[in-house]
């Protein structure tokens, strides 16, 4: 019988602007977000592990989206959640088969996660145009 | 900046004196100064080559009303992956400091060309000869001639970020002309881009005289300070100041900047409607109306340049 | 919140003067705004908007990477000198470590890889500054980006000040984020245009400005935003003006207005004062007021 353990399940990388785990605000940007909250979710959609990582790409001269994609991929993530995905990040994530999830502005990691897991969001088919809070 | 040994600044690309026109702030008139200097030196019997290093928006040929021909492409390294040789080691992605390559697991490397700076490090570290040069075209150089002046112009393709490479290419083509048999020039004039970036620095390298063109406004003074800091204190080049539209305001601020930086104010060009007319017509003022207020000063500037560099 | 970026293709056509004037006029129209100076080589907006010196806050940021030679590991073999494709390494004394020329070094890391003694490190360097200040008369925030002499990485500074500008705009509930972009068409300009709602292109009727106008229009069209044109010194050369209007028409660029040649303008610049406060009844100031009205309509603020 194949018993799965922590590390074998689906991993979701959520762009975050503070190191507060599931209570962190979701960062607007993907490539240059402040840090990553990597959430592992079991087959019953239950959170079984949360890890925090600094985002070295945030100060990158260029290619932050690519560096971030590489980083999440090497951690084993298959889903990326942020409020925006620029064209470079989108192409990079898409090429590796990520689910690219654009969430609403001003959510916490927990809120974005809940909406994703309940099927509210669909994977993006093209990069986002930045959404602005307030009147547009 | 830490001090650098003087040998660096004595790297002369050619044996012919080079005078460069630059400005820091855009729109002060550095191109107008450059082309008039070139045209007048030609009138004085010198064999002049002018290099347009403002590769984002080259105006020298426009202001000299010269046709540009003999297009040559400027190429830059762009990696192309030979997948049969690729071992998916990921070194190319790992060593690329621009993060222009994505490679994970056993997926083929994916290049993001708009981010690639052409540094060739990926090819250097690839252990299996899986990277070749696709040679991306980033711009063009041209040649032209008018008003007694030979022109070499560099132009960067639109949206190409690396203007330094186009500057290098324009200079290389120009210096090759200077070194060719039978092509004897007395002086080279260089027009740089505005700003104080690496493309300006590359354009100024090896200059025997730098003319910083400014205007008598607080902005002019502010930017003059920055550009003289670059040319005189960082690059250690002989620098002088040219004040354009000198009479539209009190030039005290420029005088005090020049004093503070210990540079000579070599010429004051007054605001002159004739200069604007000549500019719009594409004829250097020194040919269009040498008796005009600005024409006379630019003629004097050419004579002073000759004194400084050609005697 | 609307993000409005002012570009020019060519330097010296009056971009910063117009930006300052529009900032003042927006405030006079009861709009809340934040101003950004993204002309990082030669930022002059704060100067023109009389930013208070005692309320300046400066912040250094890293903008690029450079090679550094660790002298105690160097064996003076000089392989790094040969390897550098930017000619940024010199070894004038063969018994001393080579010297990196910082303003030529691109931080590509080739020398660090080639070095047999691992005596070269690539490090991030601080080469940029972000300055927060407040406009003297009206109290709105001005965020200025400035790049150090000889540094590369201006695109990065622009992206950073835009981020801070948006944060500040959110904080004060601003209606407009007004960005004075860099001249030309290089990467700091692209960084400034990215994410904007509206781009204003300023040009003048001369052959060189016209070519630059075509270039910047072409670039701006790749972005999802409105484009407006202001012709400065509009009566300088009628044929060139007609050509510019034709290019604008062909490219669906909205003509916001024309500013005539006005002797008051150079005087106002010499006083470091926007024309709309220096000489509010002058032809240029009147033209700018009309332009501001038209612009506010396009942005749907009136």
XYZ file of C-alpha atoms in Angstrom:
749
model
C 0.000 0.000 0.000
C 1.382 3.348 -0.974
C 1.291 5.642 2.038
C 1.797 9.314 1.203
C 3.532 11.571 3.671
C 4.189 15.254 3.969
C 6.060 16.284 0.853
C 4.099 13.992 -1.444
C 0.996 16.107 -1.770
C 0.037 19.114 -3.859
C 2.075 22.201 -3.044
C 0.763 25.701 -3.630
C 3.066 28.720 -3.715
C 1.298 31.874 -2.560
C 2.970 35.254 -3.075
C 2.936 37.012 0.295
C 3.904 40.380 1.669
C 4.435 39.398 5.323
C 5.815 36.317 7.125
C 2.601 35.489 8.985
C 1.877 32.121 7.470
C -1.760 31.670 6.489
C -2.640 35.120 7.868
C -0.135 36.866 5.609
C -1.568 39.275 3.060
C -1.264 38.009 -0.512
C 1.284 40.095 -2.427
C 0.070 41.850 -5.546
C 3.061 40.772 -7.591
C 4.319 37.338 -8.455
C 7.973 37.618 -9.498
C 8.958 40.302 -7.025
C 6.744 39.394 -4.102
C 8.282 39.820 -0.703
C 8.159 36.124 0.201
C 6.492 32.783 -0.468
C 4.023 30.963 1.717
C 4.180 27.385 0.436
C 1.140 25.411 1.522
C 0.882 21.656 1.171
C -2.647 20.349 0.866
C -3.674 16.679 1.139
C -6.119 14.816 -1.090
C -9.007 15.999 1.131
C -8.006 19.624 0.595
C -6.745 19.858 4.143
C -3.654 21.966 4.876
C -0.969 19.662 6.226
C 2.125 21.834 6.077
C 3.049 25.503 5.728
C 6.550 26.745 4.956
C 7.827 30.283 4.553
C 10.584 31.285 2.151
C 12.215 34.623 1.409
C 11.973 35.575 -2.235
C 15.521 36.124 -3.490
C 14.104 37.179 -6.821
C 12.551 40.330 -5.469
C 15.788 42.264 -5.923
C 16.783 40.626 -9.184
C 18.075 42.974 -11.843
C 15.867 41.168 -14.359
C 14.000 37.908 -14.849
C 12.359 37.942 -11.427
C 9.366 36.034 -12.781
C 11.625 33.365 -14.190
C 13.686 33.069 -11.045
C 10.542 32.793 -8.924
C 9.095 30.156 -11.235
C 12.303 28.153 -11.055
C 12.294 28.411 -7.273
C 8.692 27.267 -6.807
C 9.177 24.472 -9.295
C 12.241 23.187 -7.521
C 10.233 23.148 -4.271
C 7.698 20.906 -5.966
C 4.876 23.426 -6.317
C 2.350 22.923 -9.074
C 0.081 25.881 -8.294
C 1.004 29.565 -8.034
C -1.303 32.168 -6.481
C -0.832 35.956 -6.653
C -2.935 38.984 -7.527
C -1.047 39.623 -10.795
C 1.117 37.716 -13.251
C 3.147 39.651 -15.809
C 3.829 38.232 -19.267
C 7.266 36.818 -18.438
C 6.082 35.093 -15.262
C 3.051 33.786 -17.101
C 5.134 32.285 -19.905
C 7.546 30.712 -17.441
C 4.830 29.165 -15.250
C 2.840 28.027 -18.254
C 5.843 26.296 -19.784
C 6.165 24.161 -16.672
C 2.497 23.292 -16.507
C 1.650 25.315 -13.392
C -1.892 26.207 -12.476
C -1.691 30.000 -12.564
C -4.235 31.422 -10.145
C -5.024 35.113 -10.012
C -6.820 35.950 -6.794
C -8.675 39.087 -5.721
C -6.834 41.976 -4.129
C -6.418 42.383 -0.378
C -6.917 38.775 0.698
C -4.962 36.754 3.199
C -3.232 33.556 2.153
C -5.963 31.571 3.936
C -8.758 33.408 2.124
C -7.109 33.011 -1.283
C -6.475 29.347 -0.567
C -10.088 28.727 0.477
C -11.401 30.353 -2.695
C -9.008 28.357 -4.856
C -9.818 25.050 -3.176
C -13.555 25.668 -3.455
C -13.134 26.010 -7.207
C -13.780 29.736 -7.409
C -10.690 30.451 -9.547
C -9.700 29.042 -12.927
C -6.161 28.850 -14.207
C -5.200 31.888 -16.269
C -4.925 31.642 -20.011
C -3.029 34.869 -20.495
C -1.104 37.318 -18.337
C -3.076 39.750 -16.198
C -3.485 43.460 -16.592
C -2.842 45.031 -13.202
C -6.021 45.508 -11.203
C -6.188 48.619 -9.085
C -8.067 48.854 -5.828
C -10.787 51.503 -6.092
C -12.098 53.323 -9.148
C -10.648 52.275 -12.470
C 33.892 55.694 -6.785
C 37.322 54.377 -5.829
C 40.110 55.934 -7.831
C 41.229 54.060 -10.885
C 44.745 54.027 -12.346
C 45.316 56.592 -15.038
C 46.274 53.909 -17.590
C 42.585 53.237 -18.057
C 41.922 56.701 -19.351
C 44.835 56.649 -21.738
C 43.330 53.822 -23.741
C 43.178 55.604 -27.083
C 41.097 53.913 -29.756
C 42.826 55.848 -32.591
C 45.721 58.249 -33.032
C 43.451 61.098 -34.039
C 42.139 63.639 -31.485
C 38.575 63.046 -30.319
C 36.208 65.781 -29.120
C 32.902 64.710 -27.616
C 29.729 66.704 -27.080
C 27.571 65.605 -24.173
C 25.083 67.164 -21.833
C 23.483 65.196 -19.041
C 20.180 66.930 -19.469
C 18.440 66.330 -22.775
C 17.669 69.156 -25.150
C 20.472 71.519 -24.175
C 21.832 71.517 -27.710
C 24.699 69.020 -27.637
C 23.920 67.713 -31.125
C 23.661 71.250 -32.513
C 27.068 72.015 -30.993
C 28.535 68.749 -32.317
C 27.429 69.193 -35.920
C 28.383 72.854 -36.075
C 31.768 72.091 -34.602
C 32.240 69.376 -37.215
C 31.013 71.542 -40.099
C 33.182 74.496 -39.130
C 36.305 72.381 -38.669
C 35.624 71.075 -42.168
C 35.289 74.680 -43.385
C 38.699 75.297 -41.805
C 40.142 72.594 -44.038
C 40.181 69.727 -41.550
C 39.145 66.201 -42.486
C 36.360 65.487 -40.013
C 34.539 62.314 -39.023
C 31.510 62.608 -36.762
C 30.103 59.615 -34.872
C 26.473 59.671 -33.783
C 26.444 57.689 -30.534
C 22.952 58.806 -29.516
C 21.720 55.457 -30.702
C 18.240 55.750 -29.218
C 17.470 58.754 -31.382
C 20.336 59.600 -33.731
C 19.952 63.157 -35.057
C 23.336 64.028 -36.525
C 22.420 63.045 -40.073
C 19.104 64.885 -39.794
C 20.755 68.096 -38.633
C 23.395 67.797 -41.358
C 20.698 66.914 -43.881
C 22.705 63.880 -44.928
C 21.439 60.656 -46.448
C 22.503 57.570 -44.525
C 23.606 54.513 -46.532
C 25.628 51.305 -46.327
C 23.589 49.707 -43.603
C 25.446 47.141 -41.499
C 23.759 45.060 -38.839
C 24.826 45.057 -35.224
C 24.591 41.555 -33.846
C 24.611 40.313 -30.329
C 24.953 36.864 -28.826
C 21.652 35.103 -28.257
C 21.745 31.487 -27.100
C 20.131 28.754 -29.131
C 19.835 25.327 -27.553
C 20.886 22.175 -29.399
C 18.533 19.805 -27.640
C 20.232 16.606 -28.851
C 23.300 17.615 -26.849
C 21.475 18.938 -23.801
C 21.893 16.925 -20.609
C 19.394 19.047 -18.646
C 22.052 19.835 -16.076
C 20.516 23.285 -15.554
C 23.869 25.065 -15.418
C 22.868 27.597 -18.067
C 19.884 28.676 -15.976
C 21.855 28.566 -12.759
C 24.673 30.815 -14.012
C 22.552 33.256 -15.951
C 22.619 36.356 -13.771
C 19.907 38.015 -15.764
C 17.645 35.020 -15.078
C 16.796 34.777 -18.723
C 16.776 30.977 -18.825
C 14.312 28.634 -17.180
C 15.282 24.987 -16.832
C 13.783 22.500 -14.414
C 13.991 18.709 -14.203
C 14.346 17.165 -17.641
C 12.566 19.968 -19.445
C 14.486 21.674 -22.244
C 15.866 25.112 -21.330
C 13.516 27.961 -22.146
C 15.050 31.297 -23.108
C 13.439 34.695 -22.511
C 15.168 36.718 -25.234
C 14.035 40.157 -24.100
C 15.867 39.689 -20.808
C 19.030 38.162 -22.247
C 21.971 40.576 -22.174
C 24.185 38.559 -24.513
C 26.930 37.952 -21.978
C 27.626 34.382 -23.237
C 28.015 32.919 -19.751
C 25.507 30.157 -20.533
C 27.597 28.987 -23.450
C 30.692 29.157 -21.262
C 29.293 26.887 -18.562
C 27.444 24.422 -20.770
C 29.287 21.102 -20.332
C 27.871 19.461 -23.444
C 28.184 21.960 -26.326
C 24.443 22.419 -26.351
C 24.454 26.193 -26.863
C 25.247 28.058 -30.061
C 24.984 31.722 -31.005
C 21.799 32.614 -32.807
C 23.137 36.156 -33.434
C 20.362 38.553 -32.648
C 20.193 41.780 -34.627
C 19.977 44.673 -32.180
C 20.618 47.652 -34.438
C 22.366 49.091 -37.459
C 25.243 51.369 -38.373
C 25.230 53.660 -41.391
C 27.520 56.086 -43.167
C 26.820 59.430 -44.748
C 28.385 62.672 -45.850
C 27.368 66.304 -46.064
C 28.614 69.764 -45.226
C 32.170 68.500 -45.678
C 31.801 65.990 -42.867
C 31.871 62.175 -42.921
C 29.245 60.614 -40.703
C 29.016 57.242 -38.989
C 25.709 56.728 -37.246
C 24.516 54.020 -34.882
C 20.875 53.188 -34.387
C 19.382 50.831 -31.872
C 16.372 48.758 -32.877
C 13.235 49.919 -31.131
C 12.650 48.255 -27.744
C 16.161 46.870 -27.628
C 17.433 47.725 -24.144
C 21.195 47.444 -24.587
C 22.245 50.708 -26.188
C 25.863 50.263 -25.111
C 26.420 47.619 -27.771
C 25.160 49.919 -30.542
C 27.466 52.679 -29.290
C 30.399 50.267 -29.366
C 29.488 49.170 -32.890
C 29.231 52.743 -34.209
C 32.605 53.608 -32.691
C 34.184 50.440 -34.013
C 32.982 51.143 -37.534
C 34.136 54.744 -37.311
C 37.569 53.919 -35.923
C 38.025 51.285 -38.597
C 37.423 54.020 -41.175
C 40.006 56.187 -39.465
C 42.605 53.432 -39.582
C 41.959 52.427 -43.200
C 44.644 53.234 -45.736
C 44.115 56.527 -47.467
C 41.386 57.645 -45.098
C 43.254 60.283 -43.145
C 41.201 62.223 -40.683
C 42.381 65.175 -38.624
C 39.733 64.963 -35.945
C 36.818 62.880 -34.729
C 33.693 64.469 -33.231
C 31.341 62.373 -31.105
C 27.734 63.146 -30.242
C 26.566 61.229 -27.192
C 23.142 60.436 -25.792
C 21.777 62.530 -22.941
C 22.159 61.176 -19.430
C 25.156 59.668 -17.690
C 24.577 55.999 -18.387
C 26.949 53.333 -19.541
C 26.094 54.199 -23.156
C 27.296 57.761 -22.591
C 30.377 56.477 -20.815
C 31.218 54.169 -23.674
C 30.701 56.972 -26.164
C 33.083 59.223 -24.225
C 35.895 56.732 -23.784
C 39.233 57.948 -25.051
C 37.982 61.506 -25.709
C 40.689 64.156 -25.623
C 38.179 66.895 -24.971
C 34.646 66.725 -23.608
C 32.263 69.626 -24.154
C 29.423 69.563 -21.631
C 26.572 71.560 -23.109
C 24.199 73.173 -20.640
C 21.706 76.007 -20.217
C 21.376 78.753 -17.567
C 18.609 77.196 -15.531
C 18.605 75.385 -12.187
C 18.100 72.111 -14.113
C 20.999 72.884 -16.380
C 23.227 73.588 -13.381
C 22.074 70.480 -11.535
C 22.715 68.205 -14.499
C 25.972 69.936 -15.381
C 27.256 69.103 -11.927
C 26.445 65.421 -12.510
C 27.918 65.204 -15.967
C 31.144 66.991 -15.035
C 31.451 64.697 -12.041
C 31.346 61.831 -14.493
C 33.593 63.161 -17.222
C 36.167 64.983 -15.100
C 36.323 63.132 -11.793
C 35.306 59.598 -12.666
C 36.576 59.275 -16.223
C 39.358 61.862 -15.809
C 38.734 63.429 -19.234
C 39.622 66.997 -20.139
C 36.246 68.699 -19.749
C 34.966 72.137 -20.653
C 31.532 73.710 -20.611
C 29.475 75.237 -23.389
C 26.541 77.376 -22.305
C 23.652 77.407 -24.765
C 20.823 79.963 -24.729
C 23.168 81.840 -22.441
C 21.108 85.008 -22.263
C 17.666 83.657 -21.406
C 18.497 83.922 -17.733
C 21.236 84.948 -15.364
C 24.131 82.558 -15.942
C 25.451 82.978 -12.401
C 24.363 79.444 -11.465
C 26.406 78.003 -14.299
C 29.403 80.196 -13.500
C 29.359 79.002 -9.912
C 28.955 75.350 -10.937
C 31.956 75.749 -13.244
C 33.943 77.307 -10.440
C 32.930 74.625 -7.991
C 33.994 71.883 -10.404
C 37.076 73.789 -11.632
C 36.114 73.652 -15.294
C 36.389 76.391 -17.875
C 33.321 77.831 -19.543
C 34.542 77.752 -23.108
C 31.676 79.327 -25.023
C 28.398 81.176 -24.459
C 25.907 80.767 -27.269
C 23.097 83.305 -27.039
C 19.457 82.484 -27.771
C 19.206 83.031 -31.500
C 16.186 82.715 -33.770
C 18.591 82.117 -36.636
C 19.899 79.021 -34.871
C 16.384 77.648 -34.578
C 15.763 78.352 -38.265
C 18.962 76.568 -39.262
C 18.084 73.635 -37.024
C 14.679 73.240 -38.615
C 16.202 73.510 -42.101
C 18.983 70.975 -41.497
C 21.811 73.371 -42.307
C 24.503 74.024 -39.679
C 24.286 77.661 -38.565
C 27.972 78.121 -39.404
C 26.988 77.586 -43.054
C 23.448 78.963 -42.920
C 24.342 82.264 -41.310
C 27.929 82.532 -40.048
C 27.405 86.203 -39.168
C 24.578 85.433 -36.764
C 25.149 85.739 -33.025
C 25.219 81.979 -32.499
C 27.130 81.355 -35.731
C 29.993 83.571 -34.609
C 30.319 81.841 -31.241
C 30.266 78.382 -32.821
C 32.973 79.456 -35.258
C 35.032 80.653 -32.295
C 34.395 77.347 -30.549
C 35.790 75.483 -33.545
C 38.867 77.701 -33.496
C 39.377 77.107 -29.774
C 38.971 73.371 -30.326
C 41.607 73.521 -32.996
C 43.931 75.336 -30.600
C 43.358 72.798 -27.875
C 43.641 69.653 -29.954
C 45.297 70.307 -33.274
C 48.384 72.361 -32.494
C -6.779 55.951 -9.225
C -5.405 56.807 -12.639
C -1.750 56.471 -13.479
C -0.670 59.096 -16.001
C 2.835 58.996 -17.467
C 4.458 61.822 -19.401
C 7.084 60.912 -21.985
C 8.705 62.698 -24.847
C 10.855 60.485 -27.022
C 13.337 63.325 -27.179
C 14.849 65.327 -24.362
C 14.394 69.050 -23.965
C 10.901 69.408 -25.415
C 9.402 70.509 -22.098
C 8.293 67.259 -20.501
C 9.154 68.147 -16.910
C 7.752 71.676 -17.214
C 4.473 70.285 -18.485
C 4.440 67.601 -15.796
C 4.887 70.215 -13.073
C 2.203 72.447 -14.579
C -0.274 69.567 -14.811
C 0.412 68.578 -11.200
C -0.457 72.094 -10.054
C -3.520 72.288 -12.305
C -4.829 68.923 -11.115
C -4.561 70.133 -7.535
C -6.384 73.332 -8.481
C -9.122 71.104 -9.845
C -9.440 69.512 -6.400
C -7.772 66.255 -7.312
C -5.647 64.392 -4.828
C -2.334 63.422 -6.370
C 1.080 61.862 -5.926
C 3.904 62.898 -8.275
C 6.755 60.644 -9.377
C 9.993 61.670 -11.020
C 11.110 58.704 -13.104
C 13.680 60.688 -15.091
C 16.298 58.996 -12.987
C 19.383 60.286 -14.786
C 18.514 63.911 -14.285
C 15.485 64.209 -12.021
C 14.265 67.784 -11.953
C 10.598 67.576 -11.032
C 11.103 68.163 -7.307
C 13.225 71.208 -8.145
C 10.465 72.664 -10.269
C 7.827 71.873 -7.663
C 9.827 73.580 -4.906
C 10.115 70.530 -2.755
C 10.949 71.383 0.821
C 14.477 70.356 1.707
C 13.796 69.732 5.352
C 11.126 67.161 4.560
C 13.316 65.019 2.342
C 13.714 61.355 3.136
C 16.368 59.470 1.196
C 16.667 55.749 0.704
C 19.475 53.917 -1.089
C 18.645 50.894 -3.162
C 20.590 48.212 -4.972
C 20.370 48.495 -8.706
C 23.019 46.299 -10.213
C 25.729 43.750 -9.628
C 29.445 44.189 -10.124
C 32.500 42.001 -9.954
C 34.894 42.369 -7.025
C 38.365 40.861 -6.932
C 39.421 39.280 -3.646
C 43.020 40.408 -3.572
C 44.251 37.797 -1.106
C 43.212 34.956 -3.392
C 44.402 36.471 -6.637
C 47.404 34.856 -8.321
C 47.715 37.591 -10.958
C 47.195 35.203 -13.849
C 45.149 37.819 -15.728
C 42.693 35.322 -17.219
C 39.802 37.475 -16.051
C 41.161 40.405 -18.062
C 41.037 38.393 -21.280
C 37.660 36.877 -20.528
C 35.788 40.147 -20.030
C 33.705 40.995 -23.083
C 33.094 44.535 -21.805
C 36.828 45.333 -21.440
C 35.958 46.165 -17.856
C 39.029 44.571 -16.279
C 42.556 45.904 -16.535
C 45.837 44.784 -15.100
C 48.269 47.684 -15.413
C 50.697 46.033 -12.982
C 51.262 42.332 -13.581
C 52.302 41.817 -9.978
C 49.116 43.300 -8.610
C 45.524 42.074 -8.807
C 43.584 43.314 -11.844
C 41.216 46.216 -11.423
C 37.519 46.184 -12.277
C 36.226 49.319 -13.965
C 32.853 49.626 -12.254
C 31.133 51.718 -14.879
C 31.882 49.172 -17.584
C 31.191 46.044 -15.550
C 27.848 44.421 -16.312
C 28.023 41.877 -13.496
C 27.645 38.952 -15.892
C 29.922 36.756 -13.798
C 32.125 35.464 -16.599
C 35.302 36.496 -14.807
C 34.139 34.790 -11.604
C 33.597 31.566 -13.524
C 36.927 31.751 -15.363
C 39.016 32.582 -12.312
C 40.980 29.465 -11.327
C 41.260 30.609 -7.707
C 37.637 31.651 -7.099
C 39.039 35.076 -6.363
C 36.165 37.036 -7.884
C 32.772 37.648 -6.327
C 29.725 39.218 -7.896
C 27.986 41.482 -5.441
C 24.912 43.682 -5.518
C 25.814 47.348 -5.342
C 23.794 50.287 -4.220
C 23.594 52.642 -7.124
C 20.249 54.286 -6.759
C 18.417 56.581 -4.438
C 14.749 57.144 -3.813
C 13.839 60.497 -2.341
C 10.503 61.409 -0.784
C 9.690 65.060 -0.560
C 6.677 67.335 -0.378
C 5.686 70.111 -2.729
C 6.033 73.412 -0.954
C 2.773 75.078 -1.743
C 0.316 72.251 -1.975
C 1.774 69.554 0.246
C 1.476 66.611 -2.154
C 4.159 63.958 -2.113
C 6.860 63.810 -4.747
C 8.834 60.591 -5.047
C 12.075 60.945 -6.980
C 14.272 58.220 -8.360
C 17.912 58.980 -8.942
C 20.652 56.789 -10.334
C 24.284 57.262 -9.391
C 26.798 58.385 -11.986
C 27.783 55.641 -14.355
C 25.374 53.079 -12.978
C 23.132 50.844 -15.034
C 19.845 49.544 -13.691
C 17.685 52.631 -14.210
C 14.747 50.414 -15.202
C 14.911 48.876 -11.780
C 14.745 52.200 -9.967
C 11.757 53.253 -12.040
C 9.934 50.029 -11.221
C 10.661 50.549 -7.534
C 9.471 54.166 -7.420
C 6.331 53.194 -9.288
C 5.665 50.585 -6.637
C 6.191 53.124 -3.870
C 4.149 55.678 -5.759
C 1.211 53.291 -5.967
C 1.521 52.486 -2.279
C 1.554 56.166 -1.376
C -1.347 56.847 -3.723
C -3.338 54.161 -1.975
C -2.390 55.510 1.424
C -3.588 59.053 0.688
C -6.481 57.949 -1.520
C -5.035 59.769 -4.503
C -7.043 60.234 -7.682
C -3.978 60.517 -9.881
C -0.428 59.191 -9.893
C 1.447 61.561 -12.188
C 4.741 60.226 -13.512
C 7.425 62.349 -15.172
C 9.099 59.722 -17.342
C 12.592 59.649 -18.771
C 13.317 61.054 -22.226
C 14.099 58.671 -25.053
C 12.777 55.202 -25.651
C 15.040 53.069 -23.484
C 14.183 50.683 -20.697
C 13.513 53.324 -18.003
C 10.817 54.713 -20.305
C 9.291 51.288 -20.810
C 9.386 50.683 -17.082
C 7.594 54.005 -16.597
C 4.875 53.230 -19.151
C 4.216 49.711 -17.843
C 1.001 49.621 -15.853
C -0.099 53.157 -16.719
C -3.659 54.050 -17.682
C -2.713 56.990 -19.872
C 0.439 58.207 -21.599
C 0.995 61.818 -22.604
C 3.554 62.312 -25.353
C 5.118 65.742 -25.561
C 6.821 66.796 -28.739
C 7.862 69.892 -30.635
C 7.615 70.607 -34.364
C 11.216 69.913 -35.383
C 12.582 67.118 -37.558
C 14.504 65.404 -34.752
C 11.635 65.566 -32.263
C 9.294 64.184 -34.911
C 11.351 61.073 -35.447
C 11.427 60.513 -31.696
C 7.661 61.066 -31.601
C 7.163 58.242 -34.083
C 9.360 55.936 -32.044
C 7.653 56.621 -28.740
C 4.183 56.357 -30.279
C 5.095 52.980 -31.714
C 6.225 51.776 -28.298
C 3.245 53.219 -26.428
C 0.849 51.400 -28.740
C 2.073 48.078 -27.418
C 0.488 48.880 -24.081
C -3.192 48.870 -23.146
C -3.575 52.557 -22.423
C -4.866 55.865 -23.768
C -2.370 58.058 -25.604
C -2.538 61.846 -25.766
C -0.339 64.370 -27.568
C 0.805 67.821 -26.530
C 2.717 69.897 -29.065
C 5.030 72.301 -27.294
C 6.420 75.420 -28.997
C 3.729 74.652 -31.544
C 4.223 77.659 -33.818
C 7.936 76.944 -34.267
C 7.531 75.336 -37.681
C 4.100 74.890 -39.272
C 5.045 72.133 -41.776
C 6.525 69.970 -39.017
C 3.456 70.571 -36.866
C 1.187 69.467 -39.694
C 3.235 66.293 -40.065
C 2.991 65.551 -36.366
C -0.777 65.992 -36.386
C -0.977 63.623 -39.335
C 1.088 60.988 -37.519
C -1.159 61.418 -34.483
C -4.274 61.011 -36.590
C -2.951 57.862 -38.245
C -2.108 56.325 -34.904
C -5.295 57.242 -33.044
C -3.431 59.519 -30.716
C -5.727 62.058 -29.062
C -4.536 65.643 -29.456
C -4.733 67.195 -25.999
C -3.534 70.572 -27.158
C -0.800 72.896 -28.354
C 1.372 75.263 -26.367
C 2.659 78.248 -28.351
C 6.191 79.624 -28.144
C 6.096 81.891 -25.125
C 8.987 83.983 -23.821
C 7.549 83.693 -20.314
C 8.415 79.996 -20.247
C 12.233 80.188 -20.247
C 12.005 82.899 -17.597
C 9.780 80.738 -15.427
C 12.185 77.812 -15.806
C 15.083 80.035 -14.826
C 13.159 80.856 -11.663
C 12.434 77.154 -11.154
C 8.717 77.878 -11.115
C 5.957 76.253 -13.146
C 4.573 78.639 -15.793
C 1.037 78.313 -14.425
C 2.039 79.957 -11.150
C 4.773 82.231 -12.540
C 2.595 83.806 -15.235
C -0.950 82.414 -15.058
C -2.259 84.699 -17.828
C 0.555 83.937 -20.269
C -0.306 82.145 -23.538
C 1.492 79.001 -22.410
C -0.315 78.901 -19.063
C -3.694 79.447 -20.721
C -2.970 76.664 -23.188
C -1.984 74.362 -20.351
C -5.230 75.035 -18.489
C -7.213 73.982 -21.563
C -5.047 70.910 -21.920
C -5.602 69.984 -18.280
C -9.371 70.269 -18.762
C -9.297 68.067 -21.829
C -7.106 65.569 -20.053
C -9.382 65.420 -17.023
C -12.275 64.723 -19.363
C -10.372 61.875 -21.022
C -9.576 60.467 -17.616
C -13.223 60.924 -16.623
C -12.631 63.204 -13.714
C -14.943 66.016 -14.760
